[in-house]
Amino acid sequence: MRLLVVEDEEDLVDALRLGLVRAGYAVDVAYDFAEAEEKLQINSYDLVLLDLNLPSGDGFELCRIVRAGEQGQSVRIIMVTARDRLDDRVRGLDEGADDYLVKPFAFPELLARVRALLRRDAVAGRTAVLEVGALRLDTARVEAQHRGRPLSLTPKEFGVLHYLMTRPGHVVSTEELLEHVWDEHTDPFTNTVRVTVGNLRRKLGADGVIETVISRGYRLREAG
């Protein structure tokens, strides 16, 4: 899943990016309102971590812009801010945020809130565990199994499998995987998706769980 961190405190940005990448997410960063607005217009994000006190703009306004834009209701927004007054919390949720977290916070709590929101539309349900056919993915523990056998996956392999498991039976294009599993620094002409899917297939064995749909992308078999 691809996240955008909108925050002007560099130390906090570095800590968040490191922790989120280790958890398997692709992470882009914006340090001010204008940069965030530009990236939201160009890229597709699954979730935005949004500070309210931004150089050159206000987080409430940016939240309204996101909700009125093309990404509309598809992107999840967590406001992460030092503003702890009740009226700010209420306003944040009324402006369209899905969650509101006050600084300082414990990173495990933030990570749990991110997982909870990203599971909201997962066809496998609202728990931390996704199951499709013989595949089992625990997003909280970052563990995967196939036919009861543990899988040792890289963060990108885990991310690809996670994304496919939230869309079983549907064709997912290479471009869509790049948008949601890799960050903005990835070369769009790279073969990294093909290589990652190939490695993932080898780890899954010869069952053909992930199918290639010629000229369209990849599909996870629901009975795999």
XYZ file of C-alpha atoms in Angstrom:
224
model
C 0.000 0.000 0.000
C 1.224 3.507 -0.807
C 1.149 6.240 1.825
C 1.790 9.974 1.788
C 3.250 11.558 4.923
C 2.475 15.300 5.067
C 4.645 16.714 7.827
C 7.202 19.539 8.168
C 9.193 18.146 11.130
C 12.113 16.401 9.417
C 13.050 14.202 12.382
C 9.488 12.936 12.684
C 9.277 12.393 8.918
C 12.456 10.311 8.969
C 11.179 8.194 11.864
C 7.769 7.661 10.280
C 9.199 6.799 6.887
C 11.662 4.311 8.366
C 9.007 2.595 10.474
C 6.412 2.460 7.710
C 8.856 1.154 5.114
C 9.962 -1.554 7.550
C 6.272 -2.456 7.914
C 6.099 -2.989 4.155
C 4.508 0.247 2.944
C 5.624 2.462 0.080
C 6.050 5.969 1.477
C 6.152 9.387 -0.192
C 6.753 12.589 1.768
C 5.542 16.187 1.467
C 6.956 18.868 3.753
C 4.401 21.610 3.061
C 0.899 22.269 1.749
C 1.905 23.038 -1.849
C 4.079 19.931 -2.211
C 1.350 17.744 -0.741
C -1.308 19.169 -3.039
C 0.914 18.575 -6.080
C 1.684 14.968 -5.149
C -1.972 14.228 -4.463
C -2.825 15.471 -7.948
C -0.157 13.329 -9.593
C -0.146 10.102 -7.568
C -2.717 7.700 -6.227
C -2.495 7.014 -2.494
C -4.191 4.526 -0.207
C -3.691 6.617 2.915
C -2.454 10.068 3.939
C -0.903 10.943 7.305
C -1.713 14.635 7.561
C -0.310 17.234 9.953
C -2.509 20.307 10.461
C 0.136 22.995 10.976
C 1.803 23.190 7.577
C 3.984 25.815 5.897
C 1.979 27.631 3.206
C -1.361 26.146 4.146
C -3.691 24.425 6.586
C -4.290 20.699 6.996
C -8.053 21.137 7.270
C -8.115 22.846 3.879
C -5.954 20.138 2.322
C -8.331 17.491 3.657
C -11.259 19.265 1.995
C -9.341 19.454 -1.295
C -8.593 15.733 -1.174
C -12.218 14.828 -0.520
C -13.381 17.055 -3.393
C -10.779 15.691 -5.825
C -10.506 12.639 -8.037
C -9.354 10.382 -5.186
C -12.462 11.467 -3.302
C -13.529 8.891 -0.765
C -11.049 6.198 -1.833
C -8.067 7.589 0.080
C -7.954 7.241 3.867
C -6.807 10.215 5.962
C -5.358 10.198 9.458
C -4.766 13.637 10.932
C -1.600 13.475 13.048
C -1.224 16.697 15.005
C -0.336 18.355 18.292
C -3.768 20.028 18.365
C -5.538 18.138 21.163
C -8.593 20.326 21.753
C -11.978 18.687 21.382
C -13.172 21.218 18.804
C -10.126 20.459 16.610
C -10.812 16.726 16.792
C -14.462 17.253 15.906
C -13.596 19.631 13.069
C -11.017 17.212 11.673
C -13.507 14.367 11.486
C -16.205 16.662 10.099
C -13.806 17.891 7.392
C -13.388 14.322 6.171
C -10.606 12.679 8.176
C -11.096 8.985 8.921
C -9.089 9.165 12.135
C -7.385 11.733 14.375
C -4.210 11.022 16.357
C -2.639 13.489 18.788
C 1.137 13.943 19.101
C 3.100 12.602 20.834
C 1.971 9.089 19.998
C 3.337 5.552 20.142
C 4.329 4.267 16.712
C 2.685 0.837 17.242
C -0.637 2.627 17.781
C -0.208 4.631 14.576
C 0.655 1.455 12.699
C -2.438 -0.295 14.079
C -4.639 2.618 12.981
C -3.077 2.528 9.496
C -3.748 -1.213 9.216
C -7.317 -0.798 10.423
C -8.138 1.865 7.846
C -6.450 0.022 4.982
C -8.500 -3.076 5.815
C -11.751 -1.150 5.579
C -12.458 -2.128 1.963
C -10.634 -5.451 1.957
C -12.981 -8.158 0.641
C -11.568 -10.608 3.177
C -13.030 -8.623 6.060
C -11.992 -6.287 8.819
C -9.567 -8.477 10.776
C -5.797 -8.277 10.559
C -5.717 -11.646 8.807
C -6.563 -12.027 5.119
C -7.369 -15.477 3.745
C -7.815 -16.322 0.072
C -7.841 -19.986 -0.863
C -4.785 -21.605 0.722
C -3.110 -18.231 1.328
C -3.085 -16.594 4.735
C -1.656 -13.124 5.387
C -1.349 -11.619 8.856
C -0.890 -7.869 8.330
C -0.306 -7.177 12.033
C 2.549 -9.666 12.380
C 3.671 -9.282 8.743
C 3.508 -13.044 8.252
C 2.383 -15.078 5.265
C 1.543 -18.740 4.777
C 0.606 -20.918 1.803
C -1.004 -24.281 2.564
C 0.164 -23.895 6.149
C 3.774 -23.370 5.096
C 5.415 -20.113 6.246
C 6.613 -17.853 3.440
C 9.748 -15.754 3.765
C 8.868 -12.630 1.784
C 10.644 -9.348 1.126
C 8.662 -6.189 1.961
C 7.777 -5.684 -1.722
C 6.725 -9.316 -2.182
C 4.558 -8.990 0.919
C 3.108 -5.746 -0.440
C 2.270 -7.259 -3.831
C 0.660 -10.294 -2.243
C -1.290 -8.094 0.171
C -2.606 -5.939 -2.660
C -3.596 -8.947 -4.781
C -5.291 -10.622 -1.814
C -7.569 -7.610 -1.308
C -8.673 -8.049 -4.944
C -8.930 -11.815 -5.554
C -10.149 -12.761 -9.005
C -9.576 -9.245 -10.356
C -6.918 -8.305 -12.879
C -4.384 -5.875 -11.406
C -2.157 -4.022 -13.857
C 1.572 -3.443 -13.520
C 0.871 0.292 -13.302
C -1.564 -0.235 -10.426
C 0.998 -2.284 -8.499
C 3.636 0.397 -9.089
C 1.239 3.049 -7.798
C 0.317 1.206 -4.615
C 3.360 -0.866 -3.645
C 6.290 1.281 -4.777
C 7.078 4.918 -3.998
C 7.551 7.960 -6.219
C 11.267 7.310 -6.765
C 10.650 4.092 -8.705
C 11.386 4.226 -12.423
C 8.024 3.604 -14.180
C 9.865 1.775 -16.968
C 11.591 -0.656 -14.633
C 10.901 -4.401 -14.680
C 10.787 -4.508 -10.879
C 7.109 -5.576 -10.802
C 7.739 -8.507 -13.155
C 10.793 -9.582 -11.161
C 8.969 -9.279 -7.810
C 5.949 -11.248 -9.059
C 8.292 -13.887 -10.506
C 10.082 -14.289 -7.181
C 6.760 -14.421 -5.344
C 5.503 -17.152 -7.688
C 8.585 -19.267 -7.039
C 8.036 -19.003 -3.289
C 4.384 -19.987 -3.694
C 5.345 -23.121 -5.627
C 3.918 -24.597 -8.811
C 0.221 -24.058 -8.026
C -0.237 -21.146 -10.413
C -1.803 -19.036 -7.650
C -0.852 -15.831 -9.466
C -1.877 -15.824 -13.119
C -0.557 -13.559 -15.843
C -3.294 -12.026 -17.964
C -1.513 -11.125 -21.181
C -1.344 -7.374 -21.882
C -3.418 -6.632 -18.786
C -1.595 -7.648 -15.616
C -1.899 -10.252 -12.863
C -4.746 -12.060 -11.128
C -4.827 -13.974 -7.841
C -6.882 -17.150 -8.156
C -9.489 -17.295 -5.409
C -9.103 -21.062 -5.047
C -5.287 -20.979 -5.123
